[in-house]
């Protein structure tokens, strides 16, 4: 058992305080990247970083860093803890924010305990993790890791026609530091699971050893608009019907498989979108995920073949646009082991597991050893105002994080 534990009241009060920033008149929490609500959330985080007497840096993509250095370790690569504080529309209060605020709490606890560490510790809040207003998601960490050029990211046009770089300047978070200005020694991200596994099995800590690959596409089907009452079924080129067939194909294929593959159509639009007109065009997104790279490729190939056959059978034109694609990630085995040891040291059971959601950790794993810690999500609910994790689990996860980063910051290098 560690001799040092986090200040639970301080952590929980900050989680709930940040959860009130960005609520609209109906009480819905929404902090989209680059918005006024995002600025308000960032401003609150920076105030807390200053109160903790951390060095504050903001890079050009808007990632915020709070760094604790001491005279004997200032030149060494830091142990980085991170996540995000942007949200989806009508969000819960834990997704991303829990990891950032737990990292801050762990640093403050160690400082107050007078811990002497061999390396700096830094906390990061990455820009546009959710990808709701600007695509792709996990953009700030992707740019930081060198997977997307800064100029391309800053020029991204949002769903509302805004430009990310202009919005970051407008809200005061277009920083001066180049992305990746400080390569971490190691990276650890604490997050709510956003799934049902830990709660179902009664396990308080997930030691995340890998993360699913993600394939996002936009599909457009071109048919012919015509009168809904006078056009015989046999003479229709109905883009809406064709879209429904694709959705059914994806659902049936994933359901029949004995693999962890999942498939989702999250957005769909018809044109002209009138009740009495056969759709001339259907545009929809497809989200495919699998932790195995070859299986993910196979699912993409199966979808492509089905679309080709469908286009021929229905006499339609079908086009696809790649929105984002990330390979599956295997996290650093040594850090995963340290997470398990830290859980045991706190008297907590742990489970090795796969993350079904994308996280900033998958980007930072490109440049540094990385792993994640999960705590249970009640009912597996996330991206929803009913998202909830019990306070005891939040505190337990933060204490495990504290022990992991203390050990990583005390060592010379990961072997």
mmCIF file of C-alpha atoms in Angstrom:
data_model
loop_
_atom_site.group_PDB
_atom_site.id
_atom_site.type_symbol
_atom_site.label_atom_id
_atom_site.label_comp_id
_atom_site.label_asym_id
_atom_site.label_seq_id
_atom_site.Cartn_x
_atom_site.Cartn_y
_atom_site.Cartn_z
ATOM 1 C CA UNK A 1 0.000 0.000 0.000
ATOM 2 C CA UNK A 2 1.374 3.417 -0.938
ATOM 3 C CA UNK A 3 2.020 5.818 1.928
ATOM 4 C CA UNK A 4 0.637 8.721 -0.118
ATOM 5 C CA UNK A 5 -2.912 9.123 -1.409
ATOM 6 C CA UNK A 6 -4.606 11.816 -3.434
ATOM 7 C CA UNK A 7 -6.872 14.478 -1.945
ATOM 8 C CA UNK A 8 -10.207 12.916 -2.882
ATOM 9 C CA UNK A 9 -12.323 15.948 -2.037
ATOM 10 C CA UNK A 10 -10.178 18.232 -4.193
ATOM 11 C CA UNK A 11 -10.318 15.876 -7.170
ATOM 12 C CA UNK A 12 -14.057 15.283 -6.979
ATOM 13 C CA UNK A 13 -14.884 18.953 -6.495
ATOM 14 C CA UNK A 14 -12.858 19.864 -9.582
ATOM 15 C CA UNK A 15 -14.523 17.181 -11.691
ATOM 16 C CA UNK A 16 -17.942 18.563 -10.777
ATOM 17 C CA UNK A 17 -16.848 22.187 -11.157
ATOM 18 C CA UNK A 18 -15.496 21.581 -14.669
ATOM 19 C CA UNK A 19 -18.682 19.652 -15.413
ATOM 20 C CA UNK A 20 -20.664 22.881 -14.980
ATOM 21 C CA UNK A 21 -18.563 24.823 -17.497
ATOM 22 C CA UNK A 22 -20.217 24.961 -20.907
ATOM 23 C CA UNK A 23 -23.813 24.155 -19.985
ATOM 24 C CA UNK A 24 -26.530 25.788 -22.071
ATOM 25 C CA UNK A 25 -29.898 27.148 -20.951
ATOM 26 C CA UNK A 26 -31.341 23.636 -20.941
ATOM 27 C CA UNK A 27 -28.505 22.325 -18.780
ATOM 28 C CA UNK A 28 -26.772 20.397 -21.577
ATOM 29 C CA UNK A 29 -22.977 20.207 -21.296
ATOM 30 C CA UNK A 30 -21.226 20.913 -24.613
ATOM 31 C CA UNK A 31 -17.617 22.091 -25.011
ATOM 32 C CA UNK A 32 -16.710 21.635 -28.670
ATOM 33 C CA UNK A 33 -13.112 22.318 -29.685
ATOM 34 C CA UNK A 34 -12.375 25.993 -30.282
ATOM 35 C CA UNK A 35 -15.754 27.190 -29.008
ATOM 36 C CA UNK A 36 -16.444 29.793 -26.332
ATOM 37 C CA UNK A 37 -17.339 26.950 -23.977
ATOM 38 C CA UNK A 38 -14.010 25.278 -24.745
ATOM 39 C CA UNK A 39 -12.258 28.537 -23.874
ATOM 40 C CA UNK A 40 -14.113 28.690 -20.554
ATOM 41 C CA UNK A 41 -13.077 25.119 -19.740
ATOM 42 C CA UNK A 42 -9.477 25.787 -20.741
ATOM 43 C CA UNK A 43 -9.390 28.962 -18.667
ATOM 44 C CA UNK A 44 -10.591 27.052 -15.610
ATOM 45 C CA UNK A 45 -7.963 24.344 -16.110
ATOM 46 C CA UNK A 46 -5.194 26.932 -16.491
ATOM 47 C CA UNK A 47 -6.291 28.608 -13.244
ATOM 48 C CA UNK A 48 -5.935 25.286 -11.458
ATOM 49 C CA UNK A 49 -2.531 24.670 -13.044
ATOM 50 C CA UNK A 50 -1.381 28.076 -11.814
ATOM 51 C CA UNK A 51 -2.725 27.399 -8.327
ATOM 52 C CA UNK A 52 -0.625 24.210 -8.327
ATOM 53 C CA UNK A 53 2.431 26.335 -9.266
ATOM 54 C CA UNK A 54 3.106 24.416 -12.477
ATOM 55 C CA UNK A 55 4.869 25.753 -15.546
ATOM 56 C CA UNK A 56 2.247 26.309 -18.233
ATOM 57 C CA UNK A 57 2.872 25.854 -21.950
ATOM 58 C CA UNK A 58 0.482 25.927 -24.906
ATOM 59 C CA UNK A 59 1.610 24.636 -28.281
ATOM 60 C CA UNK A 60 0.432 25.855 -31.670
ATOM 61 C CA UNK A 61 -2.355 23.284 -31.968
ATOM 62 C CA UNK A 62 -3.670 24.455 -28.592
ATOM 63 C CA UNK A 63 -2.559 21.540 -26.409
ATOM 64 C CA UNK A 64 -2.175 22.742 -22.805
ATOM 65 C CA UNK A 65 0.634 21.462 -20.578
ATOM 66 C CA UNK A 66 1.318 21.897 -16.873
ATOM 67 C CA UNK A 67 4.850 20.834 -15.906
ATOM 68 C CA UNK A 68 6.477 20.147 -12.544
ATOM 69 C CA UNK A 69 10.259 20.357 -12.775
ATOM 70 C CA UNK A 70 12.899 20.507 -10.099
ATOM 71 C CA UNK A 71 16.505 21.627 -10.257
ATOM 72 C CA UNK A 72 17.909 18.115 -10.448
ATOM 73 C CA UNK A 73 15.663 16.783 -13.197
ATOM 74 C CA UNK A 74 14.718 19.781 -15.346
ATOM 75 C CA UNK A 75 16.597 18.597 -18.441
ATOM 76 C CA UNK A 76 15.243 15.070 -18.455
ATOM 77 C CA UNK A 77 12.304 13.860 -20.541
ATOM 78 C CA UNK A 78 9.090 14.080 -18.496
ATOM 79 C CA UNK A 79 6.578 11.456 -17.557
ATOM 80 C CA UNK A 80 3.443 12.697 -19.306
ATOM 81 C CA UNK A 81 -0.121 12.198 -18.096
ATOM 82 C CA UNK A 82 -2.896 13.297 -20.414
ATOM 83 C CA UNK A 83 -6.364 13.277 -21.841
ATOM 84 C CA UNK A 84 -8.789 15.996 -22.983
ATOM 85 C CA UNK A 85 -11.469 18.393 -21.744
ATOM 86 C CA UNK A 86 -13.448 18.969 -24.960
ATOM 87 C CA UNK A 87 -16.757 17.108 -25.067
ATOM 88 C CA UNK A 88 -19.394 15.734 -27.378
ATOM 89 C CA UNK A 89 -22.805 17.434 -27.592
ATOM 90 C CA UNK A 90 -24.882 16.892 -24.434
ATOM 91 C CA UNK A 91 -22.015 15.163 -22.656
ATOM 92 C CA UNK A 92 -21.303 13.581 -19.308
ATOM 93 C CA UNK A 93 -18.734 15.063 -16.938
ATOM 94 C CA UNK A 94 -16.092 12.307 -16.779
ATOM 95 C CA UNK A 95 -14.931 11.475 -20.323
ATOM 96 C CA UNK A 96 -11.424 12.907 -20.706
ATOM 97 C CA UNK A 97 -11.792 15.422 -17.873
ATOM 98 C CA UNK A 98 -11.274 12.744 -15.235
ATOM 99 C CA UNK A 99 -7.865 11.845 -16.653
ATOM 100 C CA UNK A 100 -6.664 15.443 -16.880
ATOM 101 C CA UNK A 101 -7.829 16.403 -13.400
ATOM 102 C CA UNK A 102 -6.531 13.172 -11.842
ATOM 103 C CA UNK A 103 -3.141 13.897 -13.383
ATOM 104 C CA UNK A 104 -3.183 17.356 -11.855
ATOM 105 C CA UNK A 105 -4.235 15.922 -8.518
ATOM 106 C CA UNK A 106 -1.467 13.294 -8.603
ATOM 107 C CA UNK A 107 1.169 15.964 -9.265
ATOM 108 C CA UNK A 108 -0.153 18.177 -6.461
ATOM 109 C CA UNK A 109 -0.228 15.256 -4.039
ATOM 110 C CA UNK A 110 3.367 14.301 -4.815
ATOM 111 C CA UNK A 111 4.541 17.894 -4.481
ATOM 112 C CA UNK A 112 2.784 18.334 -1.156
ATOM 113 C CA UNK A 113 4.315 15.074 0.083
ATOM 114 C CA UNK A 114 7.790 16.338 -0.817
ATOM 115 C CA UNK A 115 8.453 13.517 -3.257
ATOM 116 C CA UNK A 116 11.906 13.627 -4.855
ATOM 117 C CA UNK A 117 11.709 12.405 -8.437
ATOM 118 C CA UNK A 118 14.279 11.695 -11.099
ATOM 119 C CA UNK A 119 12.168 13.175 -13.905
ATOM 120 C CA UNK A 120 9.691 15.994 -14.434
ATOM 121 C CA UNK A 121 6.000 15.135 -14.538
ATOM 122 C CA UNK A 122 3.679 16.907 -16.961
ATOM 123 C CA UNK A 123 -0.069 16.936 -17.461
ATOM 124 C CA UNK A 124 -1.526 17.496 -20.944
ATOM 125 C CA UNK A 125 -5.010 18.486 -22.117
ATOM 126 C CA UNK A 126 -5.065 17.704 -25.824
ATOM 127 C CA UNK A 127 -7.086 19.704 -28.348
ATOM 128 C CA UNK A 128 -10.108 18.293 -30.200
ATOM 129 C CA UNK A 129 -10.006 14.725 -28.949
ATOM 130 C CA UNK A 130 -13.690 14.189 -29.650
ATOM 131 C CA UNK A 131 -13.625 15.327 -33.281
ATOM 132 C CA UNK A 132 -17.212 16.602 -33.182
ATOM 133 C CA UNK A 133 -16.593 20.044 -34.688
ATOM 134 C CA UNK A 134 -13.337 19.240 -36.533
ATOM 135 C CA UNK A 135 -12.146 15.946 -38.024
ATOM 136 C CA UNK A 136 -10.244 13.821 -37.330
ATOM 137 C CA UNK A 137 -10.711 13.148 -33.648
ATOM 138 C CA UNK A 138 -7.669 12.950 -31.354
ATOM 139 C CA UNK A 139 -6.266 15.778 -33.458
ATOM 140 C CA UNK A 140 -4.151 17.524 -30.827
ATOM 141 C CA UNK A 141 -2.308 14.372 -29.806
ATOM 142 C CA UNK A 142 -1.991 13.267 -33.441
ATOM 143 C CA UNK A 143 -0.290 16.543 -34.358
ATOM 144 C CA UNK A 144 1.866 16.352 -31.219
ATOM 145 C CA UNK A 145 3.036 12.872 -32.241
ATOM 146 C CA UNK A 146 3.819 13.957 -35.806
ATOM 147 C CA UNK A 147 0.995 12.011 -37.460
ATOM 148 C CA UNK A 148 -0.707 15.094 -38.939
ATOM 149 C CA UNK A 149 0.944 18.305 -40.101
ATOM 150 C CA UNK A 150 0.294 21.398 -38.032
ATOM 151 C CA UNK A 151 -0.668 23.461 -41.063
ATOM 152 C CA UNK A 152 -3.197 20.884 -42.227
ATOM 153 C CA UNK A 153 -4.734 20.648 -38.784
ATOM 154 C CA UNK A 154 -4.999 24.410 -38.333
ATOM 155 C CA UNK A 155 -6.655 24.728 -41.756
ATOM 156 C CA UNK A 156 -9.363 22.188 -40.895
ATOM 157 C CA UNK A 157 -12.855 23.460 -41.654
ATOM 158 C CA UNK A 158 -15.434 22.614 -39.016
ATOM 159 C CA UNK A 159 -18.999 21.417 -39.369
ATOM 160 C CA UNK A 160 -20.100 25.035 -38.904
ATOM 161 C CA UNK A 161 -17.693 26.429 -41.523
ATOM 162 C CA UNK A 162 -15.202 27.742 -38.958
ATOM 163 C CA UNK A 163 -11.443 27.176 -39.289
ATOM 164 C CA UNK A 164 -9.675 25.600 -36.331
ATOM 165 C CA UNK A 165 -6.590 27.814 -36.420
ATOM 166 C CA UNK A 166 -8.715 30.970 -36.467
ATOM 167 C CA UNK A 167 -10.849 29.713 -33.603
ATOM 168 C CA UNK A 168 -7.798 28.865 -31.484
ATOM 169 C CA UNK A 169 -6.501 32.404 -32.018
ATOM 170 C CA UNK A 170 -9.901 33.867 -31.231
ATOM 171 C CA UNK A 171 -10.168 32.082 -27.887
ATOM 172 C CA UNK A 172 -6.532 32.773 -26.987
ATOM 173 C CA UNK A 173 -5.132 29.257 -27.254
ATOM 174 C CA UNK A 174 -2.951 29.375 -30.349
ATOM 175 C CA UNK A 175 0.299 28.853 -28.468
ATOM 176 C CA UNK A 176 3.878 29.524 -29.445
ATOM 177 C CA UNK A 177 5.509 26.141 -28.868
ATOM 178 C CA UNK A 178 5.916 23.751 -31.782
ATOM 179 C CA UNK A 179 3.959 20.491 -31.493
ATOM 180 C CA UNK A 180 6.058 17.757 -29.919
ATOM 181 C CA UNK A 181 8.379 20.310 -28.329
ATOM 182 C CA UNK A 182 8.920 17.896 -25.428
ATOM 183 C CA UNK A 183 9.121 14.187 -26.173
ATOM 184 C CA UNK A 184 7.929 12.233 -23.126
ATOM 185 C CA UNK A 185 9.827 9.485 -21.366
ATOM 186 C CA UNK A 186 6.530 7.637 -20.913
ATOM 187 C CA UNK A 187 2.821 8.374 -21.166
ATOM 188 C CA UNK A 188 -0.052 7.199 -18.968
ATOM 189 C CA UNK A 189 -3.729 8.033 -19.499
ATOM 190 C CA UNK A 190 -6.436 7.428 -16.911
ATOM 191 C CA UNK A 191 -9.970 7.223 -18.293
ATOM 192 C CA UNK A 192 -13.436 5.953 -17.527
ATOM 193 C CA UNK A 193 -13.953 2.721 -19.435
ATOM 194 C CA UNK A 194 -16.926 3.905 -21.534
ATOM 195 C CA UNK A 195 -18.018 0.277 -21.659
ATOM 196 C CA UNK A 196 -19.603 -2.357 -19.389
ATOM 197 C CA UNK A 197 -16.800 -4.863 -18.829
ATOM 198 C CA UNK A 198 -15.281 -3.741 -15.521
ATOM 199 C CA UNK A 199 -18.652 -3.144 -13.853
ATOM 200 C CA UNK A 200 -20.014 -6.464 -15.111
ATOM 201 C CA UNK A 201 -17.021 -8.375 -13.742
ATOM 202 C CA UNK A 202 -16.757 -6.388 -10.514
ATOM 203 C CA UNK A 203 -13.176 -5.295 -11.212
ATOM 204 C CA UNK A 204 -12.177 -1.741 -10.200
ATOM 205 C CA UNK A 205 -9.079 -1.277 -12.370
ATOM 206 C CA UNK A 206 -8.483 -2.003 -16.043
ATOM 207 C CA UNK A 207 -4.876 -2.335 -17.221
ATOM 208 C CA UNK A 208 -5.339 -1.494 -20.886
ATOM 209 C CA UNK A 209 -2.926 -3.476 -23.027
ATOM 210 C CA UNK A 210 -4.204 -2.610 -26.521
ATOM 211 C CA UNK A 211 -6.625 -0.423 -28.429
ATOM 212 C CA UNK A 212 -8.847 -1.139 -31.393
ATOM 213 C CA UNK A 213 -8.067 0.046 -34.885
ATOM 214 C CA UNK A 214 -10.578 2.524 -36.264
ATOM 215 C CA UNK A 215 -11.749 3.070 -39.852
ATOM 216 C CA UNK A 216 -14.070 5.991 -40.634
ATOM 217 C CA UNK A 217 -15.615 6.436 -44.076
ATOM 218 C CA UNK A 218 -18.313 8.582 -45.631
ATOM 219 C CA UNK A 219 -20.430 6.803 -48.239
ATOM 220 C CA UNK A 220 -22.543 8.579 -50.857
ATOM 221 C CA UNK A 221 -25.174 6.731 -52.881
ATOM 222 C CA UNK A 222 -26.611 8.476 -55.953
ATOM 223 C CA UNK A 223 -30.085 7.370 -57.071
ATOM 224 C CA UNK A 224 -32.926 9.210 -58.774
ATOM 225 C CA UNK A 225 -35.575 11.380 -57.088
ATOM 226 C CA UNK A 226 -39.133 10.619 -58.126
ATOM 227 C CA UNK A 227 -42.727 10.722 -56.891
ATOM 228 C CA UNK A 228 -43.334 8.429 -53.940
ATOM 229 C CA UNK A 229 -46.855 7.621 -55.058
ATOM 230 C CA UNK A 230 -46.603 7.170 -58.807
ATOM 231 C CA UNK A 231 -43.273 5.348 -59.206
ATOM 232 C CA UNK A 232 -43.622 1.532 -59.135
ATOM 233 C CA UNK A 233 -41.272 -0.255 -56.781
ATOM 234 C CA UNK A 234 -39.677 -2.124 -59.682
ATOM 235 C CA UNK A 235 -38.741 1.151 -61.413
ATOM 236 C CA UNK A 236 -37.146 2.941 -58.466
ATOM 237 C CA UNK A 237 -33.522 3.878 -57.987
ATOM 238 C CA UNK A 238 -33.980 4.581 -54.292
ATOM 239 C CA UNK A 239 -30.817 5.800 -52.563
ATOM 240 C CA UNK A 240 -32.537 5.507 -49.174
ATOM 241 C CA UNK A 241 -33.305 1.844 -49.714
ATOM 242 C CA UNK A 242 -29.731 1.193 -50.829
ATOM 243 C CA UNK A 243 -28.402 2.907 -47.700
ATOM 244 C CA UNK A 244 -30.661 0.711 -45.576
ATOM 245 C CA UNK A 245 -29.248 -2.379 -47.261
ATOM 246 C CA UNK A 246 -25.693 -1.273 -46.410
ATOM 247 C CA UNK A 247 -26.656 -0.655 -42.789
ATOM 248 C CA UNK A 248 -28.258 -4.098 -42.603
ATOM 249 C CA UNK A 249 -25.208 -5.721 -44.178
ATOM 250 C CA UNK A 250 -22.851 -4.131 -41.640
ATOM 251 C CA UNK A 251 -25.044 -5.049 -38.685
ATOM 252 C CA UNK A 252 -25.624 -8.631 -39.778
ATOM 253 C CA UNK A 253 -21.964 -9.255 -40.616
ATOM 254 C CA UNK A 254 -20.685 -7.920 -37.282
ATOM 255 C CA UNK A 255 -23.393 -9.705 -35.298
ATOM 256 C CA UNK A 256 -22.708 -13.064 -36.967
ATOM 257 C CA UNK A 257 -18.962 -12.825 -36.380
ATOM 258 C CA UNK A 258 -17.260 -14.451 -33.399
ATOM 259 C CA UNK A 259 -14.653 -11.645 -33.383
ATOM 260 C CA UNK A 260 -14.739 -8.317 -31.495
ATOM 261 C CA UNK A 261 -15.451 -6.408 -34.735
ATOM 262 C CA UNK A 262 -18.034 -3.634 -34.368
ATOM 263 C CA UNK A 263 -19.712 -1.543 -37.084
ATOM 264 C CA UNK A 264 -21.752 1.636 -36.698
ATOM 265 C CA UNK A 265 -23.594 4.033 -38.999
ATOM 266 C CA UNK A 266 -23.740 7.184 -36.880
ATOM 267 C CA UNK A 267 -24.740 9.890 -39.360
ATOM 268 C CA UNK A 268 -27.140 9.734 -42.309
ATOM 269 C CA UNK A 269 -28.813 12.300 -44.568
ATOM 270 C CA UNK A 270 -31.182 12.009 -47.528
ATOM 271 C CA UNK A 271 -31.735 14.439 -50.371
ATOM 272 C CA UNK A 272 -34.161 16.008 -51.031
ATOM 273 C CA UNK A 273 -35.306 14.729 -47.620
ATOM 274 C CA UNK A 274 -39.031 15.067 -48.333
ATOM 275 C CA UNK A 275 -41.702 12.651 -47.121
ATOM 276 C CA UNK A 276 -43.200 12.122 -50.579
ATOM 277 C CA UNK A 277 -40.013 12.012 -52.676
ATOM 278 C CA UNK A 278 -37.827 8.973 -53.300
ATOM 279 C CA UNK A 279 -34.327 9.930 -52.106
ATOM 280 C CA UNK A 280 -31.933 10.865 -54.885
ATOM 281 C CA UNK A 281 -28.925 10.786 -52.605
ATOM 282 C CA UNK A 282 -28.024 9.131 -49.310
ATOM 283 C CA UNK A 283 -24.895 10.148 -47.449
ATOM 284 C CA UNK A 284 -23.840 8.311 -44.304
ATOM 285 C CA UNK A 285 -20.823 7.460 -42.197
ATOM 286 C CA UNK A 286 -19.410 4.037 -41.362
ATOM 287 C CA UNK A 287 -17.298 3.408 -38.249
ATOM 288 C CA UNK A 288 -15.493 0.031 -38.276
ATOM 289 C CA UNK A 289 -13.357 -1.096 -35.327
ATOM 290 C CA UNK A 290 -11.291 -4.168 -34.503
ATOM 291 C CA UNK A 291 -8.166 -4.738 -32.348
ATOM 292 C CA UNK A 292 -6.592 -6.893 -35.070
ATOM 293 C CA UNK A 293 -5.106 -5.071 -38.064
ATOM 294 C CA UNK A 294 -5.754 -7.856 -40.564
ATOM 295 C CA UNK A 295 -9.367 -8.308 -39.489
ATOM 296 C CA UNK A 296 -9.960 -4.580 -39.809
ATOM 297 C CA UNK A 297 -8.604 -4.674 -43.364
ATOM 298 C CA UNK A 298 -10.846 -7.655 -44.108
ATOM 299 C CA UNK A 299 -13.925 -5.774 -42.893
ATOM 300 C CA UNK A 300 -13.038 -2.776 -45.050
ATOM 301 C CA UNK A 301 -12.580 -5.070 -48.058
ATOM 302 C CA UNK A 302 -15.904 -6.820 -47.404
ATOM 303 C CA UNK A 303 -17.707 -3.480 -47.277
ATOM 304 C CA UNK A 304 -16.050 -2.305 -50.492
ATOM 305 C CA UNK A 305 -17.071 -5.497 -52.303
ATOM 306 C CA UNK A 306 -20.637 -5.217 -51.042
ATOM 307 C CA UNK A 307 -20.884 -1.598 -52.217
ATOM 308 C CA UNK A 308 -19.629 -2.557 -55.666
ATOM 309 C CA UNK A 309 -22.191 -5.360 -55.980
ATOM 310 C CA UNK A 310 -24.955 -3.118 -54.665
ATOM 311 C CA UNK A 311 -24.145 -0.347 -57.137
ATOM 312 C CA UNK A 312 -24.445 -2.839 -59.998
ATOM 313 C CA UNK A 313 -27.631 -4.481 -58.713
ATOM 314 C CA UNK A 314 -29.454 -1.197 -58.049
ATOM 315 C CA UNK A 315 -28.021 0.744 -61.020
ATOM 316 C CA UNK A 316 -26.604 3.459 -58.780
ATOM 317 C CA UNK A 317 -23.316 5.278 -58.279
ATOM 318 C CA UNK A 318 -21.680 4.705 -54.906
ATOM 319 C CA UNK A 319 -18.580 6.607 -53.768
ATOM 320 C CA UNK A 320 -16.569 6.466 -50.560
ATOM 321 C CA UNK A 321 -14.412 9.027 -48.783
ATOM 322 C CA UNK A 322 -11.852 8.129 -46.146
ATOM 323 C CA UNK A 323 -12.387 10.341 -43.077
ATOM 324 C CA UNK A 324 -9.859 8.800 -40.692
ATOM 325 C CA UNK A 325 -7.993 5.567 -40.151
ATOM 326 C CA UNK A 326 -5.911 4.474 -37.188
ATOM 327 C CA UNK A 327 -4.149 1.146 -36.842
ATOM 328 C CA UNK A 328 -4.658 -0.972 -33.703
ATOM 329 C CA UNK A 329 -2.212 -0.118 -30.931
ATOM 330 C CA UNK A 330 -0.387 -2.451 -28.562
ATOM 331 C CA UNK A 331 0.617 -0.575 -25.420
ATOM 332 C CA UNK A 332 3.920 -0.913 -23.589
ATOM 333 C CA UNK A 333 3.917 -4.236 -21.732
ATOM 334 C CA UNK A 334 6.153 -2.967 -18.955
ATOM 335 C CA UNK A 335 3.892 -0.046 -18.097
ATOM 336 C CA UNK A 336 0.855 -2.330 -18.197
ATOM 337 C CA UNK A 337 2.641 -4.521 -15.658
ATOM 338 C CA UNK A 338 3.399 -1.500 -13.462
ATOM 339 C CA UNK A 339 -0.306 -0.608 -13.508
ATOM 340 C CA UNK A 340 -1.172 -4.119 -12.316
ATOM 341 C CA UNK A 341 1.450 -3.909 -9.551
ATOM 342 C CA UNK A 342 0.130 -0.512 -8.462
ATOM 343 C CA UNK A 343 -3.414 -1.880 -8.273
ATOM 344 C CA UNK A 344 -2.238 -4.823 -6.141
ATOM 345 C CA UNK A 345 -0.364 -2.416 -3.900
ATOM 346 C CA UNK A 346 -3.651 -0.602 -3.255
ATOM 347 C CA UNK A 347 -5.478 -3.878 -2.589
ATOM 348 C CA UNK A 348 -7.390 -3.610 -5.860
ATOM 349 C CA UNK A 349 -8.134 -6.291 -8.435
ATOM 350 C CA UNK A 350 -7.266 -5.484 -12.040
ATOM 351 C CA UNK A 351 -8.010 -6.884 -15.476
ATOM 352 C CA UNK A 352 -6.014 -6.675 -18.689
ATOM 353 C CA UNK A 353 -8.287 -5.392 -21.410
ATOM 354 C CA UNK A 354 -8.735 -3.806 -24.831
ATOM 355 C CA UNK A 355 -10.030 -0.285 -25.319
ATOM 356 C CA UNK A 356 -12.916 -0.165 -27.743
ATOM 357 C CA UNK A 357 -12.772 3.638 -27.948
ATOM 358 C CA UNK A 358 -10.041 5.780 -29.423
ATOM 359 C CA UNK A 359 -7.895 7.805 -27.028
ATOM 360 C CA UNK A 360 -4.995 10.236 -27.116
ATOM 361 C CA UNK A 361 -2.817 7.409 -25.792
ATOM 362 C CA UNK A 362 -2.914 5.673 -29.174
ATOM 363 C CA UNK A 363 -1.267 8.723 -30.746
ATOM 364 C CA UNK A 364 1.355 9.294 -28.069
ATOM 365 C CA UNK A 365 2.250 5.582 -28.265
ATOM 366 C CA UNK A 366 3.865 6.440 -31.604
ATOM 367 C CA UNK A 367 6.604 8.438 -29.859
ATOM 368 C CA UNK A 368 6.857 7.040 -26.317
ATOM 369 C CA UNK A 369 6.041 3.946 -24.234
ATOM 370 C CA UNK A 370 2.389 4.316 -23.263
ATOM 371 C CA UNK A 371 -0.494 2.569 -21.520
ATOM 372 C CA UNK A 372 -3.910 3.328 -20.051
ATOM 373 C CA UNK A 373 -5.791 2.792 -16.806
ATOM 374 C CA UNK A 374 -9.568 2.289 -16.860
ATOM 375 C CA UNK A 375 -12.123 2.584 -14.078
ATOM 376 C CA UNK A 376 -15.706 1.274 -14.360
ATOM 377 C CA UNK A 377 -18.503 3.113 -16.154
ATOM 378 C CA UNK A 378 -21.895 2.369 -14.630
ATOM 379 C CA UNK A 379 -24.029 0.662 -17.254
ATOM 380 C CA UNK A 380 -21.243 1.141 -19.791
ATOM 381 C CA UNK A 381 -22.777 4.538 -20.623
ATOM 382 C CA UNK A 382 -20.673 7.325 -22.114
ATOM 383 C CA UNK A 383 -21.069 10.275 -24.496
ATOM 384 C CA UNK A 384 -24.285 10.825 -22.593
ATOM 385 C CA UNK A 385 -25.297 13.014 -19.629
ATOM 386 C CA UNK A 386 -26.074 9.800 -17.685
ATOM 387 C CA UNK A 387 -22.380 8.827 -17.784
ATOM 388 C CA UNK A 388 -21.408 7.944 -14.220
ATOM 389 C CA UNK A 389 -18.540 6.432 -12.262
ATOM 390 C CA UNK A 390 -18.750 6.004 -8.496
ATOM 391 C CA UNK A 391 -16.578 8.304 -6.414
ATOM 392 C CA UNK A 392 -14.814 5.337 -4.819
ATOM 393 C CA UNK A 393 -13.743 4.110 -8.269
ATOM 394 C CA UNK A 394 -12.641 7.588 -9.355
ATOM 395 C CA UNK A 395 -10.461 7.921 -6.266
ATOM 396 C CA UNK A 396 -9.070 4.388 -6.634
ATOM 397 C CA UNK A 397 -8.066 5.028 -10.251
ATOM 398 C CA UNK A 398 -6.390 8.321 -9.355
ATOM 399 C CA UNK A 399 -4.384 6.642 -6.600
ATOM 400 C CA UNK A 400 -3.215 3.924 -8.994
ATOM 401 C CA UNK A 401 -2.218 6.644 -11.458
ATOM 402 C CA UNK A 402 -0.281 8.424 -8.720
ATOM 403 C CA UNK A 403 1.681 5.265 -7.887
ATOM 404 C CA UNK A 404 2.408 4.486 -11.544
ATOM 405 C CA UNK A 405 3.751 7.934 -12.408
ATOM 406 C CA UNK A 406 5.744 8.128 -9.199
ATOM 407 C CA UNK A 407 7.495 4.902 -10.127
ATOM 408 C CA UNK A 408 8.064 5.964 -13.748
ATOM 409 C CA UNK A 409 9.416 9.367 -12.683
ATOM 410 C CA UNK A 410 11.797 7.751 -10.204
ATOM 411 C CA UNK A 411 13.549 5.517 -12.702
ATOM 412 C CA UNK A 412 16.309 6.266 -15.141
ATOM 413 C CA UNK A 413 14.705 4.699 -18.180
ATOM 414 C CA UNK A 414 12.128 2.144 -19.233
ATOM 415 C CA UNK A 415 13.810 -1.112 -20.235
#
